[in-house]
C-alpha cells in the first residue's frame, strides 16, 4: 500500500478514537438512572481533566467519549479502570456504517490484539450489537461476515466459548464502534451518587480499604487524620497524606484534615483513669471528626474497624465510643478478617505505604491492659473532669487542610456541581 495513504488512514482513525464505557448493571434499575448517568459523565470529565475530551455521549447502556490524540491508550485505560459505575470498557474506533469500513477496523483491532498477546494458535470471536436497526446486517450476520474475514486474513480460529481475543462491534446511528476486547471496569456506583462521608484515616492498613469500599458504593469522601506531632515524628501525617492522595485517584478531588491530637491526649492522661484512655481518645476522635466532617458536608463517618481486631473494637467498646458521634458511623470492614483486608490493600496499592513505620497517636500513653468492656457511666464520669467542648473546638481550629486533585495537573473545574461548565462543555448531546 502507498505509504501516504496509510499515514492518512492512521491519523483519520486516531481522531475517531473513543473510550466506550458500559454501565454497571445495578444502576440500570430504577428511576434514578438519569442521576447515575449524569454523575458518571461528570466523573469521566474529571478523570481526564488534564486533557481536552472531544465529546461525551450516552447511548443506551453505554457512554462514548472521544479521546484526544494527546492521551495514550495506556493512560486512558488506567484512568478508566478507576471510574466507579463502569462494568467494563474498551478503547475503540468509530467508523462509518459501511460493512467494508467496519471490516477494516475489525482487522486492525484484531491485529493490535495479536501484537499484545502471547502464545500461538490464538482463538477469537466477534461480539456484535446492533442498536441501530436500520443497518442492513443483524448482529449474527455481522459476526459471521467479520469472523470469516479474520479467519481468512489472519489465520485465527473461532472459539465462541473461551476466545483468547474478542473484537467488539457496536452499531449505533452515528457510526460503528469497533474495539479490541473489553477491560474490567471498577464496578460499583459513580462517586457522588449515594452521599458524602468523612473517613477517619490512620496510617494503617484498614482505613484506606474502608475508604475504597465506600467510594465504590458511590460515596464522595474527605479524610481526617489525627496525629501527635511533635510528640512523635511526622511519619503518620506523611503516610496519611500519601494515602489520601492515592485514594483521590478514584474521586478526582478531596480534602484531608490533619488534626493535632497531642494536647487532647495530654489532658486525658492527666485527668482520666488509665484503663479508659483508648476509649476516651476514640470518643474525642469521633467528636472532632463529626464537627469537621459535617463542615465538609459529610452525612456519616467511615472507619476501618473490624470486630474484635484490637481492644477498642469489642462490641461493648464500639458501642460506647460511637455514642460520642453526632452522625452515623459506617464500618465497611466490620466482618472482615485481617488477611482479607490485607489482600485488598495489596490489590489497591495502599499496603506498601500503610506498612511503613510510624508512631500512631493511639499508641501513645496506652496502658498495657486497656478496658475491653468500657461502661458508658464510667466513661461519662471520667469525661466530667474534661472541658470537652473547649478541647474539641481547639482541635478543630488548629486543624490543617490539605487539598488533593487527581489528575494532579488538572485545574479541576471538576469540583463541579450540576451546573459545572466543564460538564456542559462536554455534553454534546
Ligand atoms: P491497622 O491497620 O494497624 O489496624 P488501623 O488504621 O485500622 O490500622 P486501628 O487501631 O485498628 O488502626 O483503628 C481503627 C480505626 O480507627 C481506623 O481504621 C481508623 O478509621 C480510626 N483511626 C485510628 N487511628 C486513627 C488516626 N490516627 N487518625 C484517624 N483515624 C484513626
Ligand atoms: Mg485496624
GROMACS .gro file of C-alpha atoms and ligand atoms in nm:
model
  461
    1UNK     CA    1   0.000   0.000   0.000
    2UNK     CA    2   0.115   0.351  -0.077
    3UNK     CA    3   0.274   0.495   0.237
    4UNK     CA    4   0.097   0.831   0.223
    5UNK     CA    5  -0.240   0.666   0.204
    6UNK     CA    6  -0.159   0.451   0.506
    7UNK     CA    7  -0.050   0.757   0.708
    8UNK     CA    8  -0.368   0.942   0.622
    9UNK     CA    9  -0.579   0.650   0.729
   10UNK     CA   10  -0.399   0.617   1.061
   11UNK     CA   11  -0.443   0.979   1.151
   12UNK     CA   12  -0.811   0.980   1.050
   13UNK     CA   13  -0.865   0.676   1.267
   14UNK     CA   14  -0.684   0.841   1.558
   15UNK     CA   15  -0.917   1.138   1.574
   16UNK     CA   16  -1.207   0.893   1.595
   17UNK     CA   17  -1.069   0.703   1.893
   18UNK     CA   18  -1.322   0.650   2.169
   19UNK     CA   19  -1.349   0.526   2.522
   20UNK     CA   20  -1.660   0.310   2.530
   21UNK     CA   21  -1.779   0.262   2.886
   22UNK     CA   22  -2.058   0.022   2.977
   23UNK     CA   23  -2.259   0.090   3.289
   24UNK     CA   24  -2.260  -0.139   3.586
   25UNK     CA   25  -2.596  -0.312   3.565
   26UNK     CA   26  -2.712  -0.232   3.918
   27UNK     CA   27  -2.755   0.122   3.804
   28UNK     CA   28  -2.980   0.039   3.516
   29UNK     CA   29  -3.260  -0.043   3.753
   30UNK     CA   30  -3.494   0.212   3.892
   31UNK     CA   31  -3.593   0.569   3.829
   32UNK     CA   32  -3.265   0.720   3.944
   33UNK     CA   33  -3.085   0.619   3.632
   34UNK     CA   34  -3.050   0.972   3.493
   35UNK     CA   35  -2.878   1.082   3.813
   36UNK     CA   36  -2.637   0.792   3.792
   37UNK     CA   37  -2.554   0.866   3.429
   38UNK     CA   38  -2.509   1.242   3.489
   39UNK     CA   39  -2.275   1.181   3.780
   40UNK     CA   40  -2.083   0.922   3.582
   41UNK     CA   41  -2.036   1.170   3.297
   42UNK     CA   42  -1.911   1.431   3.541
   43UNK     CA   43  -1.668   1.180   3.688
   44UNK     CA   44  -1.538   1.085   3.343
   45UNK     CA   45  -1.471   1.452   3.263
   46UNK     CA   46  -1.294   1.488   3.599
   47UNK     CA   47  -1.080   1.178   3.544
   48UNK     CA   48  -0.946   1.334   3.224
   49UNK     CA   49  -0.945   1.696   3.341
   50UNK     CA   50  -0.590   1.745   3.215
   51UNK     CA   51  -0.693   1.655   2.859
   52UNK     CA   52  -0.939   1.811   2.623
   53UNK     CA   53  -1.200   1.540   2.573
   54UNK     CA   54  -1.371   1.565   2.235
   55UNK     CA   55  -1.726   1.478   2.329
   56UNK     CA   56  -1.933   1.272   2.563
   57UNK     CA   57  -2.242   1.085   2.465
   58UNK     CA   58  -2.465   0.840   2.645
   59UNK     CA   59  -2.622   0.572   2.424
   60UNK     CA   60  -2.839   0.311   2.595
   61UNK     CA   61  -2.623   0.125   2.845
   62UNK     CA   62  -2.303   0.287   2.713
   63UNK     CA   63  -2.106   0.606   2.731
   64UNK     CA   64  -1.893   0.717   2.437
   65UNK     CA   65  -1.608   0.962   2.494
   66UNK     CA   66  -1.389   1.087   2.210
   67UNK     CA   67  -1.025   1.074   2.313
   68UNK     CA   68  -0.778   1.343   2.209
   69UNK     CA   69  -0.452   1.242   2.036
   70UNK     CA   70  -0.260   1.371   2.342
   71UNK     CA   71  -0.398   1.085   2.553
   72UNK     CA   72  -0.229   0.746   2.514
   73UNK     CA   73  -0.428   0.422   2.523
   74UNK     CA   74  -0.237   0.324   2.838
   75UNK     CA   75  -0.329   0.637   3.033
   76UNK     CA   76  -0.687   0.619   2.909
   77UNK     CA   77  -0.716   0.259   3.030
   78UNK     CA   78  -0.550   0.328   3.365
   79UNK     CA   79  -0.786   0.617   3.437
   80UNK     CA   80  -1.100   0.446   3.308
   81UNK     CA   81  -1.031   0.147   3.532
   82UNK     CA   82  -1.073   0.377   3.835
   83UNK     CA   83  -1.412   0.519   3.743
   84UNK     CA   84  -1.678   0.358   3.960
   85UNK     CA   85  -2.002   0.277   3.783
   86UNK     CA   86  -1.839   0.120   3.476
   87UNK     CA   87  -1.884  -0.253   3.447
   88UNK     CA   88  -1.632  -0.274   3.164
   89UNK     CA   89  -1.486  -0.053   2.894
   90UNK     CA   90  -1.299  -0.062   2.563
   91UNK     CA   91  -1.084   0.172   2.362
   92UNK     CA   92  -1.205   0.159   2.004
   93UNK     CA   93  -1.253   0.349   1.680
   94UNK     CA   94  -1.566   0.490   1.523
   95UNK     CA   95  -1.609   0.420   1.153
   96UNK     CA   96  -1.890   0.491   0.905
   97UNK     CA   97  -2.183   0.249   0.889
   98UNK     CA   98  -2.046   0.053   0.593
   99UNK     CA   99  -1.950  -0.309   0.622
  100UNK     CA  100  -1.619  -0.253   0.436
  101UNK     CA  101  -1.512   0.017   0.683
  102UNK     CA  102  -1.618  -0.198   0.978
  103UNK     CA  103  -1.426  -0.491   0.831
  104UNK     CA  104  -1.105  -0.287   0.801
  105UNK     CA  105  -1.140  -0.161   1.156
  106UNK     CA  106  -1.211  -0.512   1.290
  107UNK     CA  107  -0.899  -0.645   1.116
  108UNK     CA  108  -0.691  -0.361   1.263
  109UNK     CA  109  -0.833  -0.427   1.611
  110UNK     CA  110  -0.757  -0.800   1.583
  111UNK     CA  111  -0.402  -0.726   1.464
  112UNK     CA  112  -0.346  -0.491   1.757
  113UNK     CA  113  -0.471  -0.761   1.995
  114UNK     CA  114  -0.239  -1.020   1.838
  115UNK     CA  115   0.059  -0.786   1.889
  116UNK     CA  116  -0.011  -0.762   2.262
  117UNK     CA  117  -0.099  -1.130   2.316
  118UNK     CA  118   0.140  -1.412   2.377
  119UNK     CA  119   0.109  -1.768   2.252
  120UNK     CA  120   0.040  -1.917   1.914
  121UNK     CA  121  -0.283  -2.069   1.780
  122UNK     CA  122  -0.484  -1.776   1.912
  123UNK     CA  123  -0.860  -1.805   1.901
  124UNK     CA  124  -1.111  -1.524   1.870
  125UNK     CA  125  -1.472  -1.425   1.847
  126UNK     CA  126  -1.662  -1.123   1.720
  127UNK     CA  127  -1.921  -0.978   1.954
  128UNK     CA  128  -2.165  -0.758   1.765
  129UNK     CA  129  -2.453  -0.546   1.897
  130UNK     CA  130  -2.686  -0.371   1.657
  131UNK     CA  131  -2.866  -0.088   1.835
  132UNK     CA  132  -2.927   0.090   1.501
  133UNK     CA  133  -3.179  -0.144   1.347
  134UNK     CA  134  -3.165   0.026   1.006
  135UNK     CA  135  -2.821  -0.122   0.948
  136UNK     CA  136  -2.885  -0.399   0.690
  137UNK     CA  137  -2.698  -0.682   0.867
  138UNK     CA  138  -2.819  -0.808   1.201
  139UNK     CA  139  -2.571  -0.891   1.478
  140UNK     CA  140  -2.541  -1.259   1.383
  141UNK     CA  141  -2.475  -1.170   1.018
  142UNK     CA  142  -2.215  -0.911   1.123
  143UNK     CA  143  -2.041  -1.169   1.339
  144UNK     CA  144  -2.038  -1.426   1.058
  145UNK     CA  145  -1.911  -1.183   0.794
  146UNK     CA  146  -1.634  -1.034   1.005
  147UNK     CA  147  -1.544  -1.368   1.159
  148UNK     CA  148  -1.488  -1.515   0.814
  149UNK     CA  149  -1.270  -1.217   0.717
  150UNK     CA  150  -1.048  -1.256   1.020
  151UNK     CA  151  -1.012  -1.631   0.970
  152UNK     CA  152  -0.919  -1.572   0.605
  153UNK     CA  153  -0.685  -1.275   0.652
  154UNK     CA  154  -0.518  -1.351   0.983
  155UNK     CA  155  -0.548  -1.728   1.017
  156UNK     CA  156  -0.708  -1.716   1.363
  157UNK     CA  157  -0.954  -1.983   1.477
  158UNK     CA  158  -1.302  -1.909   1.608
  159UNK     CA  159  -1.385  -2.004   1.967
  160UNK     CA  160  -1.719  -1.876   2.089
  161UNK     CA  161  -1.691  -2.008   2.446
  162UNK     CA  162  -1.339  -1.914   2.560
  163UNK     CA  163  -1.174  -1.700   2.296
  164UNK     CA  164  -0.826  -1.550   2.353
  165UNK     CA  165  -0.928  -1.232   2.169
  166UNK     CA  166  -1.262  -1.055   2.140
  167UNK     CA  167  -1.341  -0.788   1.883
  168UNK     CA  168  -1.650  -0.591   1.983
  169UNK     CA  169  -1.869  -0.408   1.729
  170UNK     CA  170  -2.143  -0.170   1.840
  171UNK     CA  171  -2.368  -0.036   1.566
  172UNK     CA  172  -2.519   0.300   1.663
  173UNK     CA  173  -2.694   0.564   1.449
  174UNK     CA  174  -2.383   0.784   1.420
  175UNK     CA  175  -2.141   0.505   1.330
  176UNK     CA  176  -1.994   0.169   1.423
  177UNK     CA  177  -1.765   0.147   1.723
  178UNK     CA  178  -1.503  -0.124   1.679
  179UNK     CA  179  -1.282  -0.220   1.969
  180UNK     CA  180  -1.044  -0.495   2.068
  181UNK     CA  181  -1.166  -0.664   2.382
  182UNK     CA  182  -1.341  -0.542   2.693
  183UNK     CA  183  -1.144  -0.447   3.001
  184UNK     CA  184  -1.284  -0.488   3.350
  185UNK     CA  185  -1.425  -0.167   3.494
  186UNK     CA  186  -1.419  -0.069   3.861
  187UNK     CA  187  -1.785  -0.170   3.912
  188UNK     CA  188  -1.985  -0.012   4.194
  189UNK     CA  189  -2.173   0.317   4.172
  190UNK     CA  190  -2.043   0.654   4.049
  191UNK     CA  191  -1.880   0.858   4.325
  192UNK     CA  192  -2.128   1.120   4.441
  193UNK     CA  193  -2.447   0.923   4.384
  194UNK     CA  194  -2.503   0.791   4.736
  195UNK     CA  195  -2.393   1.073   4.963
  196UNK     CA  196  -2.089   1.220   5.134
  197UNK     CA  197  -1.872   1.090   5.412
  198UNK     CA  198  -1.556   1.161   5.610
  199UNK     CA  199  -1.310   0.876   5.664
  200UNK     CA  200  -1.102   0.853   5.978
  201UNK     CA  201  -0.777   0.775   5.800
  202UNK     CA  202  -0.500   0.641   6.021
  203UNK     CA  203  -0.167   0.549   5.866
  204UNK     CA  204  -0.262   0.180   5.896
  205UNK     CA  205  -0.378  -0.090   5.657
  206UNK     CA  206  -0.750  -0.092   5.729
  207UNK     CA  207  -0.886   0.258   5.685
  208UNK     CA  208  -0.773   0.306   5.319
  209UNK     CA  209  -0.953  -0.020   5.233
  210UNK     CA  210  -1.264   0.102   5.417
  211UNK     CA  211  -1.248   0.427   5.217
  212UNK     CA  212  -1.217   0.242   4.886
  213UNK     CA  213  -1.517   0.025   4.968
  214UNK     CA  214  -1.743   0.321   5.042
  215UNK     CA  215  -1.626   0.520   4.737
  216UNK     CA  216  -1.707   0.213   4.529
  217UNK     CA  217  -2.059   0.229   4.672
  218UNK     CA  218  -2.088   0.584   4.540
  219UNK     CA  219  -1.988   0.793   4.843
  220UNK     CA  220  -1.776   1.103   4.796
  221UNK     CA  221  -1.521   1.111   5.077
  222UNK     CA  222  -1.295   1.352   5.255
  223UNK     CA  223  -1.032   1.238   5.504
  224UNK     CA  224  -0.946   1.315   5.865
  225UNK     CA  225  -0.618   1.215   6.029
  226UNK     CA  226  -0.524   1.262   6.396
  227UNK     CA  227  -0.156   1.296   6.477
  228UNK     CA  228   0.051   1.360   6.786
  229UNK     CA  229   0.324   1.556   6.613
  230UNK     CA  230   0.553   1.696   6.760
  231UNK     CA  231   0.529   1.441   7.047
  232UNK     CA  232   0.609   1.179   6.783
  233UNK     CA  233   0.762   1.206   6.433
  234UNK     CA  234   0.559   1.331   6.138
  235UNK     CA  235   0.560   0.981   5.981
  236UNK     CA  236   0.189   0.908   6.033
  237UNK     CA  237   0.096   1.250   5.891
  238UNK     CA  238   0.310   1.188   5.584
  239UNK     CA  239   0.156   0.845   5.535
  240UNK     CA  240  -0.196   0.987   5.568
  241UNK     CA  241  -0.109   1.249   5.304
  242UNK     CA  242   0.019   0.983   5.066
  243UNK     CA  243  -0.280   0.755   5.126
  244UNK     CA  244  -0.533   1.037   5.080
  245UNK     CA  245  -0.360   1.141   4.756
  246UNK     CA  246  -0.368   0.781   4.629
  247UNK     CA  247  -0.737   0.737   4.715
  248UNK     CA  248  -0.823   1.065   4.542
  249UNK     CA  249  -0.746   0.894   4.210
  250UNK     CA  250  -1.092   0.736   4.245
  251UNK     CA  251  -1.282   1.057   4.313
  252UNK     CA  252  -1.094   1.348   4.149
  253UNK     CA  253  -1.077   1.578   4.448
  254UNK     CA  254  -1.073   1.555   4.825
  255UNK     CA  255  -0.963   1.733   5.138
  256UNK     CA  256  -0.752   1.577   5.412
  257UNK     CA  257  -0.780   1.741   5.754
  258UNK     CA  258  -0.473   1.693   5.974
  259UNK     CA  259  -0.582   1.726   6.335
  260UNK     CA  260  -0.332   1.785   6.619
  261UNK     CA  261  -0.423   1.538   6.893
  262UNK     CA  262  -0.133   1.561   7.141
  263UNK     CA  263  -0.298   1.825   7.364
  264UNK     CA  264  -0.613   1.617   7.398
  265UNK     CA  265  -0.409   1.311   7.486
  266UNK     CA  266  -0.216   1.508   7.748
  267UNK     CA  267  -0.539   1.620   7.912
  268UNK     CA  268  -0.683   1.268   7.911
  269UNK     CA  269  -0.362   1.122   8.054
  270UNK     CA  270  -0.354   1.389   8.325
  271UNK     CA  271  -0.716   1.360   8.437
  272UNK     CA  272  -0.881   1.030   8.340
  273UNK     CA  273  -0.828   0.672   8.464
  274UNK     CA  274  -0.551   0.491   8.282
  275UNK     CA  275  -0.758   0.191   8.163
  276UNK     CA  276  -1.009   0.420   7.985
  277UNK     CA  277  -0.755   0.617   7.781
  278UNK     CA  278  -0.806   0.437   7.449
  279UNK     CA  279  -1.186   0.462   7.468
  280UNK     CA  280  -1.161   0.831   7.554
  281UNK     CA  281  -0.915   0.900   7.270
  282UNK     CA  282  -1.157   0.737   7.030
  283UNK     CA  283  -1.458   0.927   7.161
  284UNK     CA  284  -1.272   1.255   7.110
  285UNK     CA  285  -1.173   1.147   6.761
  286UNK     CA  286  -1.537   1.087   6.672
  287UNK     CA  287  -1.648   1.420   6.820
  288UNK     CA  288  -1.384   1.613   6.627
  289UNK     CA  289  -1.436   1.410   6.309
  290UNK     CA  290  -1.810   1.476   6.336
  291UNK     CA  291  -1.755   1.852   6.361
  292UNK     CA  292  -1.502   1.863   6.075
  293UNK     CA  293  -1.697   1.613   5.866
  294UNK     CA  294  -2.027   1.799   5.890
  295UNK     CA  295  -1.849   2.123   5.794
  296UNK     CA  296  -1.727   1.944   5.479
  297UNK     CA  297  -2.077   1.810   5.400
  298UNK     CA  298  -2.042   1.459   5.544
  299UNK     CA  299  -2.355   1.268   5.636
  300UNK     CA  300  -2.161   0.984   5.801
  301UNK     CA  301  -1.818   0.891   5.932
  302UNK     CA  302  -1.629   0.588   5.796
  303UNK     CA  303  -1.375   0.386   5.994
  304UNK     CA  304  -1.159   0.080   5.927
  305UNK     CA  305  -1.277  -0.103   6.240
  306UNK     CA  306  -1.319  -0.480   6.233
  307UNK     CA  307  -1.492  -0.666   6.514
  308UNK     CA  308  -1.252  -0.795   6.776
  309UNK     CA  309  -0.938  -0.680   6.597
  310UNK     CA  310  -0.799  -0.480   6.891
  311UNK     CA  311  -0.918  -0.379   7.238
  312UNK     CA  312  -1.106  -0.073   7.115
  313UNK     CA  313  -1.304  -0.285   6.870
  314UNK     CA  314  -1.506  -0.506   7.101
  315UNK     CA  315  -1.881  -0.471   7.063
  316UNK     CA  316  -1.903  -0.306   7.405
  317UNK     CA  317  -1.629  -0.052   7.335
  318UNK     CA  318  -1.751   0.033   6.986
  319UNK     CA  319  -2.098   0.097   7.131
  320UNK     CA  320  -1.962   0.331   7.397
  321UNK     CA  321  -1.729   0.505   7.150
  322UNK     CA  322  -1.998   0.551   6.887
  323UNK     CA  323  -2.223   0.718   7.139
  324UNK     CA  324  -2.000   1.028   7.116
  325UNK     CA  325  -2.058   1.067   6.741
  326UNK     CA  326  -2.305   1.325   6.613
  327UNK     CA  327  -2.356   1.144   6.280
  328UNK     CA  328  -2.373   0.771   6.193
  329UNK     CA  329  -2.052   0.567   6.189
  330UNK     CA  330  -2.010   0.326   5.897
  331UNK     CA  331  -1.768   0.034   5.934
  332UNK     CA  332  -1.740  -0.141   5.598
  333UNK     CA  333  -1.474  -0.388   5.723
  334UNK     CA  334  -1.657  -0.495   6.038
  335UNK     CA  335  -1.692  -0.859   5.930
  336UNK     CA  336  -1.360  -0.900   5.753
  337UNK     CA  337  -1.051  -1.088   5.868
  338UNK     CA  338  -0.721  -0.905   5.873
  339UNK     CA  339  -0.590  -1.135   5.598
  340UNK     CA  340  -0.879  -1.046   5.370
  341UNK     CA  341  -0.820  -0.677   5.433
  342UNK     CA  342  -0.450  -0.717   5.352
  343UNK     CA  343  -0.528  -0.887   5.020
  344UNK     CA  344  -0.749  -0.593   4.927
  345UNK     CA  345  -0.492  -0.335   5.042
  346UNK     CA  346  -0.228  -0.502   4.823
  347UNK     CA  347  -0.460  -0.501   4.525
  348UNK     CA  348  -0.534  -0.132   4.581
  349UNK     CA  349  -0.167  -0.048   4.615
  350UNK     CA  350  -0.206   0.116   4.958
  351UNK     CA  351  -0.043  -0.170   5.151
  352UNK     CA  352   0.318  -0.063   5.088
  353UNK     CA  353   0.253   0.285   5.229
  354UNK     CA  354   0.047   0.152   5.520
  355UNK     CA  355   0.325  -0.075   5.648
  356UNK     CA  356   0.589   0.198   5.658
  357UNK     CA  357   0.691   0.252   6.020
  358UNK     CA  358   0.517   0.529   6.212
  359UNK     CA  359   0.406   0.616   6.562
  360UNK     CA  360   0.031   0.636   6.562
  361UNK     CA  361  -0.119   0.877   6.812
  362UNK     CA  362  -0.335   0.597   6.953
  363UNK     CA  363  -0.031   0.403   7.065
  364UNK     CA  364   0.083   0.695   7.278
  365UNK     CA  365   0.041   0.656   7.656
  366UNK     CA  366  -0.162   0.338   7.603
  367UNK     CA  367  -0.195   0.119   7.914
  368UNK     CA  368  -0.089  -0.244   7.891
  369UNK     CA  369  -0.440  -0.351   7.998
  370UNK     CA  370  -0.693  -0.121   7.832
  371UNK     CA  371  -1.063  -0.166   7.906
  372UNK     CA  372  -1.225  -0.411   7.667
  373UNK     CA  373  -1.574  -0.362   7.810
  374UNK     CA  374  -1.597   0.003   7.900
  375UNK     CA  375  -1.925   0.110   8.059
  376UNK     CA  376  -2.088   0.433   7.948
  377UNK     CA  377  -2.134   0.556   8.309
  378UNK     CA  378  -1.766   0.528   8.395
  379UNK     CA  379  -1.668   0.689   8.067
  380UNK     CA  380  -1.904   0.986   8.110
  381UNK     CA  381  -1.787   1.022   8.471
  382UNK     CA  382  -1.427   1.040   8.350
  383UNK     CA  383  -1.520   1.292   8.082
  384UNK     CA  384  -1.684   1.505   8.353
  385UNK     CA  385  -1.329   1.605   8.450
  386UNK     CA  386  -1.257   1.739   8.099
  387UNK     CA  387  -1.352   2.058   7.913
  388UNK     CA  388  -1.496   1.860   7.621
  389UNK     CA  389  -1.637   2.144   7.409
  390UNK     CA  390  -1.326   2.357   7.452
  391UNK     CA  391  -1.093   2.070   7.366
  392UNK     CA  392  -1.293   1.983   7.053
  393UNK     CA  393  -1.311   2.346   6.938
  394UNK     CA  394  -0.936   2.390   6.987
  395UNK     CA  395  -0.852   2.080   6.784
  396UNK     CA  396  -1.091   2.183   6.507
  397UNK     CA  397  -0.945   2.533   6.497
  398UNK     CA  398  -0.588   2.404   6.480
  399UNK     CA  399  -0.653   2.151   6.202
  400UNK     CA  400  -0.476   2.196   5.871
  401UNK     CA  401  -0.644   2.126   5.537
  402UNK     CA  402  -0.458   1.955   5.251
  403UNK     CA  403  -0.638   1.959   4.916
  404UNK     CA  404  -0.585   1.678   4.669
  405UNK     CA  405  -0.660   1.676   4.299
  406UNK     CA  406  -0.648   1.390   4.054
  407UNK     CA  407  -0.505   1.414   3.796
  408UNK     CA  408  -0.256   1.633   3.981
  409UNK     CA  409  -0.201   1.859   3.680
  410UNK     CA  410  -0.572   1.930   3.639
  411UNK     CA  411  -0.722   2.269   3.703
  412UNK     CA  412  -1.042   2.097   3.805
  413UNK     CA  413  -1.341   2.282   3.702
  414UNK     CA  414  -1.442   1.931   3.801
  415UNK     CA  415  -1.503   2.019   4.166
  416UNK     CA  416  -1.828   2.052   3.998
  417UNK     CA  417  -2.189   2.070   4.076
  418UNK     CA  418  -2.463   2.007   3.825
  419UNK     CA  419  -2.401   2.340   3.657
  420UNK     CA  420  -2.030   2.274   3.600
  421UNK     CA  421  -1.913   2.446   3.283
  422UNK     CA  422  -1.674   2.150   3.235
  423UNK     CA  423  -1.967   1.912   3.214
  424UNK     CA  424  -2.179   2.137   2.998
  425UNK     CA  425  -1.893   2.188   2.755
  426UNK     CA  426  -1.854   1.815   2.713
  427UNK     CA  427  -2.215   1.716   2.698
  428UNK     CA  428  -2.259   1.749   2.331
  429UNK     CA  429  -2.585   1.572   2.302
  430LIG     P1  430  -0.427  -0.112   6.145
  430LIG     O1  431  -0.428  -0.150   6.005
  430LIG     O2  432  -0.292  -0.107   6.204
  430LIG     O3  433  -0.530  -0.183   6.228
  430LIG     P2  434  -0.600   0.091   6.168
  430LIG     O4  435  -0.597   0.216   6.089
  430LIG     O5  436  -0.711   0.001   6.140
  430LIG     O6  437  -0.466   0.036   6.142
  430LIG     P3  438  -0.691   0.075   6.440
  430LIG     O7  439  -0.618   0.096   6.564
  430LIG     O8  440  -0.742  -0.060   6.411
  430LIG     O9  441  -0.596   0.123   6.326
  430LIG    O10  442  -0.806   0.185   6.436
  430LIG     C1  443  -0.938   0.159   6.397
  430LIG     C2  444  -0.991   0.273   6.314
  430LIG    O11  445  -0.992   0.396   6.386
  430LIG     C3  446  -0.905   0.300   6.193
  430LIG    O12  447  -0.933   0.213   6.086
  430LIG     C4  448  -0.940   0.443   6.162
  430LIG    O13  449  -1.062   0.452   6.092
  430LIG     C5  450  -0.956   0.503   6.301
  430LIG     N1  451  -0.826   0.562   6.345
  430LIG     C6  452  -0.736   0.506   6.427
  430LIG     N2  453  -0.631   0.589   6.444
  430LIG     C7  454  -0.655   0.699   6.370
  430LIG     C8  455  -0.585   0.822   6.345
  430LIG     N3  456  -0.468   0.846   6.398
  430LIG     N4  457  -0.643   0.911   6.264
  430LIG     C9  458  -0.763   0.887   6.206
  430LIG     N5  459  -0.832   0.776   6.227
  430LIG    C10  460  -0.781   0.681   6.307
  431LIG    MG1  461  -0.743  -0.180   6.239
   0.00000   0.00000   0.00000
